mmCIF file of C-alpha atoms and ligand atoms in Angstrom:
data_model
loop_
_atom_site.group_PDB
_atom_site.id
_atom_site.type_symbol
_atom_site.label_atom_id
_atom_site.label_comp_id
_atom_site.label_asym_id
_atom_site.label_seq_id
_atom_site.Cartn_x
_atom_site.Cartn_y
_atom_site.Cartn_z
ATOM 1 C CA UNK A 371 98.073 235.249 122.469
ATOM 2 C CA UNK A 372 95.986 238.167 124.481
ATOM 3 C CA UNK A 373 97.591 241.059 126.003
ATOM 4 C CA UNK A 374 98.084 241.441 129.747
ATOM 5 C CA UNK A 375 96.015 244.065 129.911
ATOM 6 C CA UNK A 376 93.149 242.441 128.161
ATOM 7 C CA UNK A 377 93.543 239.237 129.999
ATOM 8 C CA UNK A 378 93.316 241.057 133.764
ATOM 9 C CA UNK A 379 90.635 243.375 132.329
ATOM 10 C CA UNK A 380 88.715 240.151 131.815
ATOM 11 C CA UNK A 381 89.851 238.472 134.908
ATOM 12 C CA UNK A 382 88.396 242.012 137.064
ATOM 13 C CA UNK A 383 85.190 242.312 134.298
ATOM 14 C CA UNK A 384 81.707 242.083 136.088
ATOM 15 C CA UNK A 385 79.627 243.371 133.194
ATOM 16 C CA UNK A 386 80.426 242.087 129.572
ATOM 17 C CA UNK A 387 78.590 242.796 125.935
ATOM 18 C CA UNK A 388 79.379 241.215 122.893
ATOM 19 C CA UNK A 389 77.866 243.027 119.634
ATOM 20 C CA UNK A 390 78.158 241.145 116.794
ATOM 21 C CA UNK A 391 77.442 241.416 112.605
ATOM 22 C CA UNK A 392 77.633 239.485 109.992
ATOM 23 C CA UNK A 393 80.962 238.323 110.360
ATOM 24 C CA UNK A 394 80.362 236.362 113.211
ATOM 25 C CA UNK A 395 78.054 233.768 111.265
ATOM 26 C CA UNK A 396 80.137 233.816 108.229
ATOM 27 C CA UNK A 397 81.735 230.228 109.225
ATOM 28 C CA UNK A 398 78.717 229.039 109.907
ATOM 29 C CA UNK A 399 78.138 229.605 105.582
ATOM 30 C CA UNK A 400 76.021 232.675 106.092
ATOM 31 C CA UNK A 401 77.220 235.041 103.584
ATOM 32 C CA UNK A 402 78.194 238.372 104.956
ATOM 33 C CA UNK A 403 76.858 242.074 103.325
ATOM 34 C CA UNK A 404 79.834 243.349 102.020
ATOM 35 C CA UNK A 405 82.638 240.903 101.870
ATOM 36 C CA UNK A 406 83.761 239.981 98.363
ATOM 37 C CA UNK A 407 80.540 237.337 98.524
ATOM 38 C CA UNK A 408 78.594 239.611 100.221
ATOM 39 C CA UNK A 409 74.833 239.564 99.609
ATOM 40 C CA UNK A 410 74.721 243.009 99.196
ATOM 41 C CA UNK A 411 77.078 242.815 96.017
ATOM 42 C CA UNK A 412 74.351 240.232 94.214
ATOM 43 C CA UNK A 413 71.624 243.177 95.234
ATOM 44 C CA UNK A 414 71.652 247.243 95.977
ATOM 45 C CA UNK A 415 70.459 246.844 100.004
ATOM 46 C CA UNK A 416 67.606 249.932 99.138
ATOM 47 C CA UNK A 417 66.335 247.262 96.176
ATOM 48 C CA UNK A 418 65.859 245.018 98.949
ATOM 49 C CA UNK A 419 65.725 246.041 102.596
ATOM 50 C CA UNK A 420 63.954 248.643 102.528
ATOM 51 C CA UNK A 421 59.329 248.626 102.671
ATOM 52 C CA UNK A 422 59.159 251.202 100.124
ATOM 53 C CA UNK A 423 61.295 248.120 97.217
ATOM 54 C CA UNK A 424 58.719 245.625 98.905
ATOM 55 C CA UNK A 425 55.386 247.433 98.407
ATOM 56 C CA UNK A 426 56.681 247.688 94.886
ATOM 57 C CA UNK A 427 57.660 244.658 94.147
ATOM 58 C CA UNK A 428 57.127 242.232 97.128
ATOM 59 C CA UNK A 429 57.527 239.356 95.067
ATOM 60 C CA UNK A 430 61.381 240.089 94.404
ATOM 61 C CA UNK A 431 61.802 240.976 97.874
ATOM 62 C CA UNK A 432 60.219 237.841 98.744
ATOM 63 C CA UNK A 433 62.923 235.739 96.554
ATOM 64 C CA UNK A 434 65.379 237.412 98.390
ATOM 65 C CA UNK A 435 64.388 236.421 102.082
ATOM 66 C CA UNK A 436 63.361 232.802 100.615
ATOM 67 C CA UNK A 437 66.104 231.922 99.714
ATOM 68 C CA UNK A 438 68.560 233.431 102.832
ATOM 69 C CA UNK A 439 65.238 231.355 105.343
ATOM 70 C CA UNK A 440 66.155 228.356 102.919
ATOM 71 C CA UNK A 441 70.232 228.533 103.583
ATOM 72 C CA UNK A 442 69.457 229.026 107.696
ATOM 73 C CA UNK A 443 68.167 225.588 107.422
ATOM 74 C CA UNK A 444 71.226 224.132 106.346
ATOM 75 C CA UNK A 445 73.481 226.045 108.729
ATOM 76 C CA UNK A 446 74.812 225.801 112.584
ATOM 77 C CA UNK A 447 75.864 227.833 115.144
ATOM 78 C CA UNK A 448 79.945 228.191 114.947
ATOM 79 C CA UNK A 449 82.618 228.115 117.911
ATOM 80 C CA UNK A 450 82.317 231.703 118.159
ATOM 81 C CA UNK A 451 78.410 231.346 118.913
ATOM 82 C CA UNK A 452 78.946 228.134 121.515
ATOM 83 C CA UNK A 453 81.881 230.318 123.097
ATOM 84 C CA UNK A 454 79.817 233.215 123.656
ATOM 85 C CA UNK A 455 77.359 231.406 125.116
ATOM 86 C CA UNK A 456 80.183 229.687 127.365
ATOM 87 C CA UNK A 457 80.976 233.611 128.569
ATOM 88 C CA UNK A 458 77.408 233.888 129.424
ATOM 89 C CA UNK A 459 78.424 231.586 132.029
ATOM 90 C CA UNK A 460 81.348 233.166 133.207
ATOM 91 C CA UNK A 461 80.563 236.508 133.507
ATOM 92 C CA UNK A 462 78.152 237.846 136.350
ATOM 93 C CA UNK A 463 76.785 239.915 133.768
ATOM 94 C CA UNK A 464 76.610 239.388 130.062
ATOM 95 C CA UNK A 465 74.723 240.594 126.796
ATOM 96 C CA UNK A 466 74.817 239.535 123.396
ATOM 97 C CA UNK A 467 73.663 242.359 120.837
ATOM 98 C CA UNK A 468 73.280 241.254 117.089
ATOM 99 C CA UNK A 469 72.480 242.648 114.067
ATOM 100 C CA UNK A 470 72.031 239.281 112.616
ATOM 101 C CA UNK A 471 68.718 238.138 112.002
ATOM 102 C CA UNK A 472 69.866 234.397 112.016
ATOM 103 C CA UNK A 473 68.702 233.242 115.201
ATOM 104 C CA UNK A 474 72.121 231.492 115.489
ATOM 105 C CA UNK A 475 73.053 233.073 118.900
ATOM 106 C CA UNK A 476 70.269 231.774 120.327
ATOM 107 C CA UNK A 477 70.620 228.423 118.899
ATOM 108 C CA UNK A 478 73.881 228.369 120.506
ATOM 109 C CA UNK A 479 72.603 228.673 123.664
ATOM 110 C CA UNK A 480 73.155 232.625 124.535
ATOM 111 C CA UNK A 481 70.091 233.584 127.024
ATOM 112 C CA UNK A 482 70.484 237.595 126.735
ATOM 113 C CA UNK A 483 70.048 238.066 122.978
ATOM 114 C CA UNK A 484 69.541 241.680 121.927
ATOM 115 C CA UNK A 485 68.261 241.300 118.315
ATOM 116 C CA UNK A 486 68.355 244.845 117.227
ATOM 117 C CA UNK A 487 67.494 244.360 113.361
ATOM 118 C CA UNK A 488 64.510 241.375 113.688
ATOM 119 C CA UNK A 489 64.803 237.876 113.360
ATOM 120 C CA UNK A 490 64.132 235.911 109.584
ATOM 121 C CA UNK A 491 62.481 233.435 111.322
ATOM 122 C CA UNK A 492 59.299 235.432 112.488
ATOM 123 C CA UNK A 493 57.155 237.186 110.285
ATOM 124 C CA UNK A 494 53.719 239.064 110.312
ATOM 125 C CA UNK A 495 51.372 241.136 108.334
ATOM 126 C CA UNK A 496 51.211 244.546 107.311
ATOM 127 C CA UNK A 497 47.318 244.768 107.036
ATOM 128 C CA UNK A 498 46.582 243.199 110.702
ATOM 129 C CA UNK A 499 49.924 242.787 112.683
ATOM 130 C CA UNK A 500 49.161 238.774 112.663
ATOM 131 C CA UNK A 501 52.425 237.144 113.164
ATOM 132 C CA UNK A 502 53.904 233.687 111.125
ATOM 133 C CA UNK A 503 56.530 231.680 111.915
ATOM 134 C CA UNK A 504 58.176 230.201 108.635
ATOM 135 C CA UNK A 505 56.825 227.103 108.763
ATOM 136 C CA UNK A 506 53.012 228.928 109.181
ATOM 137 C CA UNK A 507 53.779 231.227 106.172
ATOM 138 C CA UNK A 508 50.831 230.319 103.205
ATOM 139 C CA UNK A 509 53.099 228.938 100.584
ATOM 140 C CA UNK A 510 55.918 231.089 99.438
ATOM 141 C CA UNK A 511 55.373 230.211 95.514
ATOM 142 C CA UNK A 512 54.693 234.567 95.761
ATOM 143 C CA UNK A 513 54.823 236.968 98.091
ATOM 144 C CA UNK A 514 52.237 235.322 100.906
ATOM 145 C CA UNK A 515 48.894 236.798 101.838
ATOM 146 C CA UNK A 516 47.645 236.579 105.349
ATOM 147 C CA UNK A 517 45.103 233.848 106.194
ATOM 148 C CA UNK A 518 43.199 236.320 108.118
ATOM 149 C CA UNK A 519 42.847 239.390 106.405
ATOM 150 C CA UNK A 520 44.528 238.875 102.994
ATOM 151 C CA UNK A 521 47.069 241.305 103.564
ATOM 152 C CA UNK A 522 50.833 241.204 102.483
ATOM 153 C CA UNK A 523 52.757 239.151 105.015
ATOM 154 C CA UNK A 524 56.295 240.517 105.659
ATOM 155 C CA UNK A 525 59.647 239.264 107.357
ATOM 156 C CA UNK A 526 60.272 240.961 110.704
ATOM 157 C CA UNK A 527 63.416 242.417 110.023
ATOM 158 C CA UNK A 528 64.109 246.111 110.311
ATOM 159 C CA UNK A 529 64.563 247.260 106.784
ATOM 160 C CA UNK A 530 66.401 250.601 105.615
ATOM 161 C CA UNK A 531 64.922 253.537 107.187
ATOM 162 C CA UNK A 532 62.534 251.955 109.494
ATOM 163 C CA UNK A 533 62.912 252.138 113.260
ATOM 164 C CA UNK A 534 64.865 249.974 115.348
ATOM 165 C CA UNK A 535 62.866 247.707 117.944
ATOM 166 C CA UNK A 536 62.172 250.188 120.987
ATOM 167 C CA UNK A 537 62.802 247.515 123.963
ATOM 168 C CA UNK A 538 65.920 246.372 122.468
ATOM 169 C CA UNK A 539 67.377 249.636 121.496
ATOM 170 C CA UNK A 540 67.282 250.653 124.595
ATOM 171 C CA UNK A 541 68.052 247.515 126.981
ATOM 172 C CA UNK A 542 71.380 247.402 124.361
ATOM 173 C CA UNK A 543 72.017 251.468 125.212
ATOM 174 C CA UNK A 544 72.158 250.484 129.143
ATOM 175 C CA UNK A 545 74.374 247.238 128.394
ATOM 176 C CA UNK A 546 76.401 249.077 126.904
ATOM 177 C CA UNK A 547 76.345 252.095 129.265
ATOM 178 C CA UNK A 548 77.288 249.615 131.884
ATOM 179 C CA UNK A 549 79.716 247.488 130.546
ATOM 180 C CA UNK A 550 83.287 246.911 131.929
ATOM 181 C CA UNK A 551 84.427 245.157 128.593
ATOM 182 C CA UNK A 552 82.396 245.950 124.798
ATOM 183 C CA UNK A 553 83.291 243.495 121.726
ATOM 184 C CA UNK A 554 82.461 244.756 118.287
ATOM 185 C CA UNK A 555 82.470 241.438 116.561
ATOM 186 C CA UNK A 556 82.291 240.682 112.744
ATOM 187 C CA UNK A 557 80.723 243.783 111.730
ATOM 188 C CA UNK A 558 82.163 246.303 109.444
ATOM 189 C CA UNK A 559 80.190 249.276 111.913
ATOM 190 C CA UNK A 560 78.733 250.931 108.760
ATOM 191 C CA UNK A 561 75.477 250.938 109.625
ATOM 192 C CA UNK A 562 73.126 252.887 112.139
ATOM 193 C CA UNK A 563 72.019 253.529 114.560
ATOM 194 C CA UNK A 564 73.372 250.386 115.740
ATOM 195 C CA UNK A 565 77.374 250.860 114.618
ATOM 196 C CA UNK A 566 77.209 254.008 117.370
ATOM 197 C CA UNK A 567 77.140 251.299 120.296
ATOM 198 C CA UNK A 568 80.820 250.492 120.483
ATOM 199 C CA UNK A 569 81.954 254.560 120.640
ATOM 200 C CA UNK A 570 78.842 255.091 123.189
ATOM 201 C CA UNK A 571 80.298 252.239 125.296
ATOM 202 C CA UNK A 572 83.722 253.631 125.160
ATOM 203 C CA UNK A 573 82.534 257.156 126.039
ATOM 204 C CA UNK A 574 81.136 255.624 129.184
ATOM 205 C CA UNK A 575 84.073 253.898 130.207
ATOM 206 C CA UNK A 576 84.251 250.603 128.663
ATOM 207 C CA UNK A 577 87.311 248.876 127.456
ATOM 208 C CA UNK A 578 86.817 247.832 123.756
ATOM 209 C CA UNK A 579 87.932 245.821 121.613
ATOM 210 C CA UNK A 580 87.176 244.619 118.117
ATOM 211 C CA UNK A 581 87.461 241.284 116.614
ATOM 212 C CA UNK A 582 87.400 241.033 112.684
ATOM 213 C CA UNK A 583 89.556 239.538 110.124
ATOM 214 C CA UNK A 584 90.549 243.164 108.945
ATOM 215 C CA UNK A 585 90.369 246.392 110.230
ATOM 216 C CA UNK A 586 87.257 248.650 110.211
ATOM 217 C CA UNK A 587 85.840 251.925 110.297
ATOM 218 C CA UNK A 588 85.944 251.648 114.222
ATOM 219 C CA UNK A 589 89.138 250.360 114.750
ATOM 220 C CA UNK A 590 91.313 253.511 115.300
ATOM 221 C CA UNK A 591 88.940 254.088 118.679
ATOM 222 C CA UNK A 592 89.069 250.733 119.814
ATOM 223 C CA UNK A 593 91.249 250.129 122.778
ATOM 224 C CA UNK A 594 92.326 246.631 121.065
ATOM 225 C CA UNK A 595 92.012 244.991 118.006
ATOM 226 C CA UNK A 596 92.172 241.424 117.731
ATOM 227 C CA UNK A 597 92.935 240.246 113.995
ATOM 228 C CA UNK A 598 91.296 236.957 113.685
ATOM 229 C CA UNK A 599 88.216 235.145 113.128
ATOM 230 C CA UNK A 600 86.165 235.379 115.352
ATOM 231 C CA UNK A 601 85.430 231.295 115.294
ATOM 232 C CA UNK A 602 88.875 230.970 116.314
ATOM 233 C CA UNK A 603 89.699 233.708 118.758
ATOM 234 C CA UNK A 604 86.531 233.187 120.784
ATOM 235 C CA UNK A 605 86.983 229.662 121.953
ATOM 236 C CA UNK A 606 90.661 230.922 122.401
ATOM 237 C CA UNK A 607 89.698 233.538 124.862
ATOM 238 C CA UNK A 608 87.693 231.203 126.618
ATOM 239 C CA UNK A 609 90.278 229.420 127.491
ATOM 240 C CA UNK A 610 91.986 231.760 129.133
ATOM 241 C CA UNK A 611 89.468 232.755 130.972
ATOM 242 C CA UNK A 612 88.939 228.655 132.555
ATOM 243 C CA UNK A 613 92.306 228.842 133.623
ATOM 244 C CA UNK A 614 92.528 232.092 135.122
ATOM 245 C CA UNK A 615 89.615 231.319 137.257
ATOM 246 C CA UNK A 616 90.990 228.169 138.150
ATOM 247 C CA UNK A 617 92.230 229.169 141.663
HETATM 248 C C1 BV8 B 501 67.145 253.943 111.002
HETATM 249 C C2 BV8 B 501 68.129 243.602 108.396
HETATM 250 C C3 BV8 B 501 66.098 255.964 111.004
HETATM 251 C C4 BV8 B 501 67.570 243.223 107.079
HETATM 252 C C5 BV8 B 501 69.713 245.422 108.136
HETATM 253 C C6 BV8 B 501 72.981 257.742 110.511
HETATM 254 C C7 BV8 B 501 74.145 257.854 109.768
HETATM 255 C C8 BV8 B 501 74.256 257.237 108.514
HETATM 256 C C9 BV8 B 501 73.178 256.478 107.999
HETATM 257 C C10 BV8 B 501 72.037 256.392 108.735
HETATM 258 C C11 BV8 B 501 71.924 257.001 109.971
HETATM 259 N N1 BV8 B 501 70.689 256.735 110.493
HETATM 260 C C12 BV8 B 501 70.002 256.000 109.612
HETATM 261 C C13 BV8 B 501 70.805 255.760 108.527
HETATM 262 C C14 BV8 B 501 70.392 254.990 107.355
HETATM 263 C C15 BV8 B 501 70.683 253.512 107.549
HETATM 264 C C16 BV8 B 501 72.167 253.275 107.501
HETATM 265 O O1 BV8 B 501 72.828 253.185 108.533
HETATM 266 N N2 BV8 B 501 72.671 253.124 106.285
HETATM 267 C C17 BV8 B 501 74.078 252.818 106.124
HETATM 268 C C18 BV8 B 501 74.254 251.744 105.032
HETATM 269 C C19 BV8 B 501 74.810 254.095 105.767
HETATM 270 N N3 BV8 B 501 70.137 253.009 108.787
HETATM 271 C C20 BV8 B 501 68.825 252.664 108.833
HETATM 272 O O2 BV8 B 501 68.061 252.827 107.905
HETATM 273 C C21 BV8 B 501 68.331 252.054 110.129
HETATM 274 N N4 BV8 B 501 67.101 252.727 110.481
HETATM 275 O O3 BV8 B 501 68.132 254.455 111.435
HETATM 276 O O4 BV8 B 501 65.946 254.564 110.922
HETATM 277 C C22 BV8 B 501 64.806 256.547 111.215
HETATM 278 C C23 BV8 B 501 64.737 257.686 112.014
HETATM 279 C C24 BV8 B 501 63.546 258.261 112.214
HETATM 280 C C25 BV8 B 501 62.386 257.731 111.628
HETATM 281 C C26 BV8 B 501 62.456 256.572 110.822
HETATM 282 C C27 BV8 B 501 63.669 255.981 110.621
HETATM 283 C C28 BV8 B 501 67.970 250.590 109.978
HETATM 284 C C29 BV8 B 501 69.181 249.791 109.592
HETATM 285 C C30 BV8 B 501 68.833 248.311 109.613
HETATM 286 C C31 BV8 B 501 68.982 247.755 108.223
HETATM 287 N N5 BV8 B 501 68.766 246.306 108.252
HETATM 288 N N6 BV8 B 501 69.481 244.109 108.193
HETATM 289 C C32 BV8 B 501 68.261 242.014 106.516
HETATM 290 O O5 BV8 B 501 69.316 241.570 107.055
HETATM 291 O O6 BV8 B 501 67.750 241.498 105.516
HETATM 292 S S1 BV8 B 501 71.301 245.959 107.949
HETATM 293 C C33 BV8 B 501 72.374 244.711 107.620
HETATM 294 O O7 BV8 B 501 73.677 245.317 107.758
HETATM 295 C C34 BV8 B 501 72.425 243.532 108.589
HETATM 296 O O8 BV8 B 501 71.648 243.698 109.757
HETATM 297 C C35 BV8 B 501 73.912 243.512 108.958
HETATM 298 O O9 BV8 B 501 74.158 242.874 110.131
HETATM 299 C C36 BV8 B 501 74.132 244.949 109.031
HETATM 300 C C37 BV8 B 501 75.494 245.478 109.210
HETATM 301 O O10 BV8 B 501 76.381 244.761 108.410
HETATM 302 P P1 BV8 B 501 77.475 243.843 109.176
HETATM 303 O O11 BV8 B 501 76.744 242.953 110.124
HETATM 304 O O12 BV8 B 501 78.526 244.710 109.737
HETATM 305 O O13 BV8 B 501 78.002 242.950 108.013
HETATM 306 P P2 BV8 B 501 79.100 243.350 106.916
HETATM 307 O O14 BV8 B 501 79.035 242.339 105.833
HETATM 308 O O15 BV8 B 501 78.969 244.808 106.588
HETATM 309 O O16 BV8 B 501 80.489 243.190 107.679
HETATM 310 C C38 BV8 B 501 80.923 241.896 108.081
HETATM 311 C C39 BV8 B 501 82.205 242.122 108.854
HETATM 312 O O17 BV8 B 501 82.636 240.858 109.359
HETATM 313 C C40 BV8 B 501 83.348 242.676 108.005
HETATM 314 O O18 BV8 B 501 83.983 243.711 108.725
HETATM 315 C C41 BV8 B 501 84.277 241.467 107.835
HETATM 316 O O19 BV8 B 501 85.637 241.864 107.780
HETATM 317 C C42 BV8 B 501 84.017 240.700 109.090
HETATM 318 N N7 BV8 B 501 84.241 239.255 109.024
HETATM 319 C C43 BV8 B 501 84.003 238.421 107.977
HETATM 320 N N8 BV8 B 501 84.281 237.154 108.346
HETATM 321 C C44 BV8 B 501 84.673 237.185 109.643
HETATM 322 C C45 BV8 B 501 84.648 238.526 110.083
HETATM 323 N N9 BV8 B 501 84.986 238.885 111.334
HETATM 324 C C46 BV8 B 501 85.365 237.897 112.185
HETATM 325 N N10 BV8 B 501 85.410 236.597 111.835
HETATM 326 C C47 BV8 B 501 85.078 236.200 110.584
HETATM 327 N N11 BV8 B 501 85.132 234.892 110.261
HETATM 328 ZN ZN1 ZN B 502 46.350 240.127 108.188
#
């Protein structure tokens, strides 16, 4: 099922990261951005993600996030989320990096969660910085005003154009500086600054390799690519890794 090489590069790997998209919560039922029900294909991403579409019209922006908070309820963590956080077990070091603001890594189990583009369900407001969780959120017949101040109250997700969060942009540089083995999972690597990770981790000297069900925009500098989903070829490669540490 997994080359040699991959297989003893695993067996000999002390550091690990796993960076993950979309794709990797897309059997969970979270639609992905740009598959053929992507959410980006109902919307134009700059109508949506970005501050500038929600100062104009926060209460379509609002919709938007309402109803992806509303489908998180209904969803689990996958086999590729539990067998991540099975590798976090494994390996002496290892470090999830999302762009998924579904909290379903974490859910899973994974301790070392890197969410580099927020997390749907915190929020806070732009007038004093006061922060919501969902179920704290005024109710969401509009776009919600802060309790406090009366000021718009926004997701905390990074949106087009705005900065990435400082701590985790960097801790995910240094994991992925350091690692022996890099997976780009589920994500079609189109967007940055975080799609840059995999080619800076192969620059320093990681192995990498990409899991998706079709190639990407990465692929051709990937050391491997494993066709699959990533539900399936997770657990898979879990496996192999019990019994090769079984002495
Ligand atoms: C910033 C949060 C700068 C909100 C999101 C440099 C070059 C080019 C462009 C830029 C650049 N620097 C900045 C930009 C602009 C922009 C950008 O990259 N645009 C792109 C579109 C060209 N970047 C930014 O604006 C970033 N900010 O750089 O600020 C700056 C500098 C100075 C001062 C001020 C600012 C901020 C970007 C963050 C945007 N926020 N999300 C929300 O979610 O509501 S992005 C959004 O896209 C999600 O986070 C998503 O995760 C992310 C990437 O998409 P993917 O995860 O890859 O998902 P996608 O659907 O595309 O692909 C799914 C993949 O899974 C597919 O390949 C599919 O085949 C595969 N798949 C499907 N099923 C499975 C599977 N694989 C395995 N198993 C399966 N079962
Ligand atoms: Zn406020």
């Amino acid at each position: 099922m997994f080359s040699s090489r991959l297989t003893s590069k695993l067996k000999e790997a002390a550091s690990v990261v796993a960076f993950t998209g979309a794709g990797m919560s897309a059997e969970s039922g979270v639609p992905t951005f740009r598959g053929e029900d992507g959410i980006w294909k109902k919307f134009k991403p700059e109508e949506l993600a970005s501050f500038d579409a929600f100062i104009r019209n926060p209460e379509v922006v609002w919709e938007w996030y309402k109803y992806r908070k509303q489908l998180l309820l209904s969803v689990q963590p996958n086999p590729g989320h539990f067998a991540l956080a099975e590798m976090e077990k494994i390996f002496p070091q290892f470090t999830v990096i999302t762009q998924n603001i579904d909290n379903l890594h974490r859910r899973a189990g994974s301790g070392t969660v890197y969410e580099l583009h927020g997390n749907i369900e915190r929020n806070y407001c732009i007038g004093c910085g006061m922060k919501y969780s969902n179920e704290e959120i005024p109710s969401l017949d509009r776009a919600p005003r802060c309790a406090q101040c009366s000021g718009l109250i926004r997701p905390d997700v990074v949106w087009f154009g705005e900065l990435l969060p400082v701590e985790e942009w960097n801790a995910s540089v240094a994991a992925a500086e350091r690692a022996d083995i890099f997976f780009s999972i589920g994500t079609s690597a189109v967007v940055y600054p975080a799609a840059s990770l995999p080619v800076s981790a192969k620059h320093a000297g990681a192995y990498v390799v990409e899991i998706n069900i079709e190639p990407t925009e990465l692929s051709h500098q990937m050391d491997e690519v494993l066709l699959g989903k990533s539900g399936d070829l997770l657990p898979r490669l879990v496996d192999v890794l019990k019994h090769s540490l079984v002495r």
